[in-house]
Amino acid sequence: MGNKTLALCRTAPYGSALAREGLEAVLASAAMEQEVDLLFIGDGIFQLLGNQSPEEIQQKSQRRNLLALPMFGLEQFYVCASSLAERGVKPKLIEIPGVEIKTIEQPGALIASYQCVLSF
Amino acid sequence: MTLHLVSKSPFSSSALRDCLQSFAEGDALLLIEDGVYALRHDALQTLQNSAVYCLEADAAARGQRELAAIVSGIKMIDDAGWVKLCTQHNPIVSWFR
Amino acid sequence: MPRSAGHFTIWPAMKFSLAVYSAPHSTQSAASALRFAKALLSEGHEIYRIFFYCDGIQNGNSIAAPPQDEADLTGEWQDLQRQYNLDLVICIAAAQRRGVLSQREAERQEKLSANLAEGFELAGLGQLTDAVANSERLVTFGG
């Protein structure tokens, strides 16, 4: 199927449902073999942190959805370098097994290379 | 080239700031809903050489139409103009929070 | 690409899809989506699908009863659907969580009543993927 898609993930997990529902949409696309990439930017980078304990607030783990993505062929995440720096998040805090994290300096150029962008 | 839609006030949301961080040369910006309050924000000045549009009805509803007319470089458009912008640009990225 | 006809540049009709994440009566965004949809159609473009996701599923809630002097977005979507035979799809997973059910879903979930507005249909997230794959433009309305 056509139209290379970018999911722009700029919402932190748990505080709103958008981050979770966004990932569910990405999983659905990947399951249908639609070409979709992820860019974590702004507060969206907080979805990647490894030490989340959402059971403390009776929520399902969002990171578990992220961990499932490589099974659907999504093995590379784009992450905005300045969003990480601004929030004091070191790249080693956002490692995900089976996923290559590519930090990018120019999100605008990346976004412009897609035919479709879904914002979450 | 990307069309960016910003629909939140820059005084209460990072939507405009995040959009500007992801703005590439040749991109266009359209202010809608509370995004029209960007007309009162310094950040717009970084886009002096770019195409910046404002949805006239949303500006008028909020008492900002006259301001939009005097902020240099801002083009006021109606709904048909919005549609046309969307046909001329791709992808279309919404910054709504 | 545009073609030229004398002095005019004509942009051909395009196939659009919209993703709507916001409930009516909370923020302006669902109303903006409706305005934009009307403008697209009056400019001669095609709407492949409107996909309602997240709180946007409330656009298809038939038991909302806004005051007479306020916009009735659900009713306006229905009018537009009838006029242009639009494909208005509500994400079933998002709708189940928030309580918009078809008759069939209400029975299946053993709930007292169904409230999915006529003209809307419940379907899976695959319909968003399909819309992305088959549209030339996708515009998201959220917040």
Coordinates of C-alpha atoms in Angstrom, one line a residue:
Chain A
M1 CA 0.0 0.0 0.0
G2 CA 1.2 3.5 -0.8
N3 CA 1.8 6.7 1.1
K4 CA 4.8 6.6 3.4
T5 CA 3.5 7.6 6.8
L6 CA 5.1 9.3 9.8
A7 CA 3.6 9.0 13.3
L8 CA 4.6 12.2 15.1
C9 CA 4.5 11.2 18.8
R10 CA 4.7 14.3 21.0
T11 CA 2.5 13.4 24.0
A12 CA 3.8 12.0 27.3
P13 CA 2.3 8.7 28.4
Y14 CA -0.5 8.2 31.1
G15 CA -1.6 11.8 31.6
S16 CA -3.7 11.6 28.5
A17 CA -4.9 8.8 26.3
L18 CA -3.4 10.2 23.2
A19 CA 0.0 8.6 23.5
R20 CA -1.6 5.1 24.0
E21 CA -4.2 5.5 21.2
G22 CA -1.5 6.8 18.9
L23 CA 0.6 3.7 19.4
E24 CA -2.4 1.5 18.9
A25 CA -3.0 3.2 15.5
V26 CA 0.7 2.6 14.6
L27 CA 0.4 -1.0 15.6
A28 CA -2.7 -1.4 13.4
S29 CA -0.8 0.2 10.5
A30 CA 2.2 -2.0 11.0
A31 CA 0.1 -5.1 11.2
M32 CA -1.4 -4.2 7.8
E33 CA 2.0 -3.8 6.4
Q34 CA 1.6 -0.1 5.8
E35 CA 4.9 1.6 5.8
V36 CA 5.0 3.7 9.0
D37 CA 7.9 5.4 10.9
L38 CA 7.8 6.9 14.3
L39 CA 9.3 10.3 15.4
F40 CA 9.3 11.0 19.1
I41 CA 9.5 14.7 19.8
G42 CA 8.6 17.1 22.6
D43 CA 7.1 15.3 25.6
G44 CA 6.7 12.2 23.4
I45 CA 10.2 11.2 24.2
F46 CA 9.0 10.4 27.8
Q47 CA 7.2 7.4 26.3
L48 CA 10.6 5.8 25.7
L49 CA 11.9 5.9 29.3
G50 CA 12.7 2.4 30.6
N51 CA 11.9 2.8 34.3
Q52 CA 8.1 3.3 34.1
S53 CA 5.8 1.7 36.8
P54 CA 2.3 2.5 35.5
E55 CA 0.8 -0.2 37.8
E56 CA 1.3 2.4 40.6
I57 CA -1.6 4.4 39.0
Q58 CA -3.6 1.4 37.8
Q59 CA -2.6 1.9 34.1
K60 CA -1.4 -0.6 31.5
S61 CA 2.2 -0.3 30.4
Q62 CA 2.6 1.9 27.4
R63 CA 6.2 0.8 27.0
R64 CA 4.9 -2.8 26.4
N65 CA 3.3 -1.5 23.2
L66 CA 6.6 0.0 22.1
L67 CA 8.4 -3.3 22.8
A68 CA 5.9 -5.0 20.5
L69 CA 6.7 -2.9 17.5
P70 CA 9.9 -4.7 16.4
M71 CA 7.7 -7.8 16.0
F72 CA 5.8 -5.9 13.3
G73 CA 9.0 -4.9 11.5
L74 CA 9.4 -1.5 13.1
E75 CA 13.0 -1.7 14.2
Q76 CA 14.0 2.0 14.0
F77 CA 12.6 5.0 16.0
Y78 CA 13.5 8.6 15.2
V79 CA 14.0 10.8 18.3
C80 CA 14.4 14.5 18.3
A81 CA 17.8 15.4 19.7
S82 CA 16.9 18.8 21.0
S83 CA 13.8 17.4 22.7
L84 CA 16.0 15.0 24.7
A85 CA 18.6 17.7 25.6
E86 CA 15.9 20.2 26.6
R87 CA 14.4 17.6 29.1
G88 CA 17.8 16.3 30.3
V89 CA 17.1 12.8 29.0
K90 CA 20.3 11.0 28.1
P91 CA 20.1 8.7 25.1
K92 CA 21.0 5.6 27.2
L93 CA 17.8 6.1 29.2
I94 CA 15.6 5.4 26.2
E95 CA 17.1 2.1 24.9
I96 CA 14.5 -0.4 23.6
P97 CA 15.5 -4.0 22.8
G98 CA 15.4 -4.7 19.1
V99 CA 15.1 -1.0 18.2
E100 CA 17.7 1.3 16.7
I101 CA 17.2 4.8 18.1
K102 CA 18.2 7.4 15.6
T103 CA 18.5 10.9 17.0
I104 CA 17.9 13.6 14.5
E105 CA 18.8 17.3 14.5
Q106 CA 16.5 18.5 11.8
P107 CA 12.9 17.1 12.4
G108 CA 11.5 19.5 9.7
A109 CA 13.5 17.8 6.9
L110 CA 12.4 14.4 8.1
I111 CA 8.8 15.3 8.3
A112 CA 8.8 16.8 4.8
S113 CA 10.0 13.5 3.4
Y114 CA 6.7 11.8 4.2
Q115 CA 3.4 11.8 2.2
C116 CA 1.3 11.5 5.4
V117 CA 1.8 12.6 9.0
L118 CA -0.4 11.4 11.9
S119 CA 0.0 13.6 15.0
F120 CA -0.5 12.0 18.4
Chain B
M1 CA 6.6 21.0 1.4
T2 CA 4.8 20.7 4.7
L3 CA 1.8 22.7 5.7
H4 CA 1.7 23.2 9.5
L5 CA -1.6 23.8 11.2
V6 CA -1.3 25.4 14.7
S7 CA -4.5 25.6 16.7
K8 CA -3.4 26.5 20.2
S9 CA -2.4 29.8 21.7
P10 CA 1.4 30.2 22.0
F11 CA 0.8 31.8 25.5
S12 CA -0.5 28.5 26.9
S13 CA 0.8 25.7 24.7
S14 CA 4.0 24.6 23.2
A15 CA 2.3 23.9 19.8
L16 CA 3.8 26.9 18.0
R17 CA 7.2 26.5 19.5
D18 CA 7.3 22.8 18.6
C19 CA 6.1 23.6 15.2
L20 CA 8.8 26.1 14.6
Q21 CA 11.4 23.6 15.7
S22 CA 10.2 21.3 13.0
F23 CA 9.8 24.0 10.3
A24 CA 11.8 23.5 7.1
E25 CA 12.5 26.0 4.4
G26 CA 9.6 26.2 2.0
D27 CA 7.1 25.1 4.5
A28 CA 3.9 27.1 5.2
L29 CA 2.1 27.9 8.5
L30 CA -1.6 28.3 9.0
L31 CA -3.0 29.6 12.3
I32 CA -6.5 28.4 13.2
E33 CA -8.7 28.4 16.3
D34 CA -6.7 29.7 19.3
G35 CA -3.6 29.5 17.2
V36 CA -4.5 33.0 15.8
Y37 CA -3.2 34.5 19.1
A38 CA 0.2 33.9 17.7
L39 CA -0.3 37.2 15.9
R40 CA 0.5 38.7 19.3
H41 CA 3.6 36.6 19.9
D42 CA 7.2 37.4 19.1
A43 CA 7.9 33.9 17.9
L44 CA 6.2 34.6 14.5
Q45 CA 9.0 37.0 13.7
T46 CA 11.4 34.1 13.0
L47 CA 9.2 33.2 10.0
Q48 CA 9.5 36.6 8.2
N49 CA 10.6 34.9 5.0
S50 CA 8.1 32.1 5.1
A51 CA 4.5 31.8 4.1
V52 CA 2.3 32.5 7.1
Y53 CA -1.5 32.4 6.9
C54 CA -4.3 33.0 9.3
L55 CA -7.9 31.7 9.0
E56 CA -9.9 34.9 8.9
A57 CA -13.1 33.6 10.6
D58 CA -11.1 32.4 13.6
A59 CA -9.3 35.7 13.9
A60 CA -12.5 37.7 13.5
A61 CA -14.3 35.6 16.1
R62 CA -11.6 36.4 18.6
G63 CA -11.4 40.1 17.8
Q64 CA -8.0 39.7 16.1
R65 CA -8.9 40.5 12.5
E66 CA -7.7 44.1 12.6
L67 CA -4.4 43.0 14.2
A68 CA -3.9 40.4 11.5
A69 CA -4.3 43.1 8.8
I70 CA -1.4 45.1 10.3
V71 CA 1.1 42.3 11.2
S72 CA 3.3 42.3 8.2
G73 CA 3.6 39.2 6.1
I74 CA 0.4 37.5 7.4
K75 CA -2.1 36.5 4.7
M76 CA -5.7 36.2 5.7
I77 CA -7.6 33.3 4.1
D78 CA -11.1 31.9 4.1
D79 CA -12.1 28.2 4.1
A80 CA -11.7 27.9 0.4
G81 CA -8.1 29.3 0.8
W82 CA -7.5 26.7 3.4
V83 CA -8.5 23.9 1.1
K84 CA -6.3 25.3 -1.6
L85 CA -3.3 25.5 0.7
C86 CA -3.9 21.8 1.5
T87 CA -3.8 20.9 -2.2
Q88 CA -0.6 22.8 -2.6
H89 CA 1.3 21.3 0.3
N90 CA 2.0 17.8 1.6
P91 CA 2.3 16.5 4.2
I92 CA -0.1 18.4 6.5
V93 CA 0.9 18.4 10.1
S94 CA -1.4 19.4 12.9
W95 CA 0.0 20.9 16.2
F96 CA -3.0 20.8 18.4
R97 CA -1.6 20.6 22.0
Chain C
M1 CA 0.4 18.9 -10.6
P2 CA -1.6 21.9 -11.9
R3 CA -2.4 22.3 -15.5
S4 CA -2.8 25.6 -17.2
A5 CA -5.9 26.7 -19.0
G6 CA -5.4 30.1 -20.5
H7 CA -4.9 32.5 -17.7
F8 CA -6.0 30.1 -15.0
T9 CA -4.1 27.4 -13.2
I10 CA -6.5 24.6 -12.4
W11 CA -5.7 22.3 -9.5
P12 CA -7.4 19.0 -10.1
A13 CA -9.8 17.5 -7.5
M14 CA -8.0 15.6 -4.8
K15 CA -9.0 12.7 -2.5
F16 CA -8.9 13.8 1.2
S17 CA -9.4 11.9 4.4
L18 CA -9.8 13.6 7.8
A19 CA -8.9 12.2 11.3
V20 CA -11.0 13.8 14.0
Y21 CA -9.8 13.3 17.7
S22 CA -12.0 15.8 19.5
A23 CA -15.5 15.7 21.0
P24 CA -18.0 18.3 20.0
H25 CA -18.9 20.9 22.7
S26 CA -15.5 20.6 24.4
T27 CA -13.1 22.3 22.0
Q28 CA -13.5 24.0 18.6
S29 CA -11.7 21.3 16.7
A30 CA -14.6 19.0 15.7
A31 CA -16.4 22.1 14.5
S32 CA -13.3 23.1 12.5
A33 CA -13.2 19.6 10.9
L34 CA -16.9 20.0 9.9
R35 CA -16.2 23.4 8.3
F36 CA -13.2 22.1 6.5
A37 CA -15.1 19.1 5.2
K38 CA -17.9 21.4 3.9
A39 CA -15.3 23.6 2.2
L40 CA -13.6 20.6 0.6
L41 CA -16.8 19.4 -0.9
S42 CA -17.9 22.8 -2.1
E43 CA -14.5 23.2 -3.8
G44 CA -15.1 20.0 -5.7
H45 CA -12.8 17.6 -3.8
E46 CA -13.5 14.1 -2.7
I47 CA -13.6 12.9 0.9
Y48 CA -12.5 9.3 1.0
R49 CA -13.2 8.8 4.7
I50 CA -13.6 10.7 7.9
F51 CA -12.2 8.7 10.8
F52 CA -13.3 9.5 14.3
Y53 CA -10.8 8.5 16.9
C54 CA -10.1 9.2 20.6
D55 CA -12.7 11.6 22.0
G56 CA -13.7 12.3 18.4
I57 CA -16.0 9.3 18.6
Q58 CA -18.5 11.5 20.5
N59 CA -19.4 13.1 17.2
G60 CA -21.4 9.9 16.6
N61 CA -23.3 9.9 19.9
S62 CA -27.0 10.2 19.0
I63 CA -28.2 10.9 22.5
A64 CA -26.3 14.2 23.0
A65 CA -29.0 16.9 23.1
P66 CA -27.4 20.3 22.7
P67 CA -29.6 23.4 23.3
Q68 CA -31.5 24.5 20.2
D69 CA -29.5 27.7 19.7
E70 CA -26.2 25.8 19.6
A71 CA -24.6 23.9 16.8
D72 CA -25.6 20.3 16.6
L73 CA -22.5 18.7 15.1
T74 CA -23.8 15.2 15.1
G75 CA -26.8 16.3 13.1
E76 CA -24.7 18.3 10.7
W77 CA -22.4 15.4 10.1
Q78 CA -25.5 13.3 9.3
D79 CA -26.8 15.9 6.9
L80 CA -23.5 16.0 5.1
Q81 CA -23.3 12.2 5.1
R82 CA -26.7 11.9 3.4
Q83 CA -25.9 14.6 0.9
Y84 CA -22.5 13.3 -0.2
N85 CA -22.8 9.6 0.9
L86 CA -19.7 10.2 3.1
D87 CA -17.9 7.3 4.8
L88 CA -18.1 8.4 8.5
V89 CA -16.2 5.7 10.5
I90 CA -15.9 5.6 14.3
C91 CA -13.1 3.6 15.8
I92 CA -14.8 0.7 17.6
A93 CA -12.1 0.3 20.3
A94 CA -12.2 4.0 21.2
A95 CA -16.0 4.0 21.2
Q96 CA -16.3 1.0 23.4
R97 CA -14.1 2.6 26.0
R98 CA -16.1 5.9 25.9
G99 CA -19.6 4.5 25.5
V100 CA -20.8 4.9 21.9
L101 CA -22.4 1.6 20.9
S102 CA -24.3 0.2 17.9
Q103 CA -27.3 -2.0 18.5
R104 CA -25.2 -5.0 17.9
E105 CA -22.4 -3.9 20.2
A106 CA -24.9 -3.0 22.9
E107 CA -26.3 -6.5 22.8
R108 CA -22.9 -8.1 22.7
Q109 CA -21.7 -6.0 25.7
E110 CA -25.0 -6.5 27.5
K111 CA -25.6 -2.7 27.8
L112 CA -29.0 -1.2 28.2
S113 CA -29.1 0.9 25.0
A114 CA -27.4 1.7 21.8
N115 CA -26.5 5.3 20.9
L116 CA -24.6 5.2 17.6
A117 CA -26.0 7.9 15.3
E118 CA -27.4 6.9 12.0
G119 CA -25.0 7.6 9.2
F120 CA -21.9 6.6 11.2
E121 CA -20.4 3.1 11.4
L122 CA -18.2 1.4 13.9
A123 CA -15.0 -0.2 12.5
G124 CA -11.5 -1.0 13.5
L125 CA -8.3 1.0 13.3
G126 CA -7.5 -0.7 10.0
Q127 CA -9.9 1.8 8.4
L128 CA -7.6 4.7 9.4
T129 CA -4.6 2.8 7.8
D130 CA -6.7 2.2 4.7
A131 CA -7.7 5.9 4.5
V132 CA -4.0 6.9 4.8
A133 CA -3.1 4.5 2.0
N134 CA -5.9 5.6 -0.3
S135 CA -6.0 9.4 0.1
E136 CA -3.8 12.1 -1.4
R137 CA -4.1 14.2 1.7
L138 CA -4.8 13.5 5.4
V139 CA -5.7 16.3 7.8
T140 CA -5.9 15.7 11.5
F141 CA -8.2 17.6 13.9
G142 CA -7.3 17.3 17.5
G143 CA -6.9 19.2 20.8

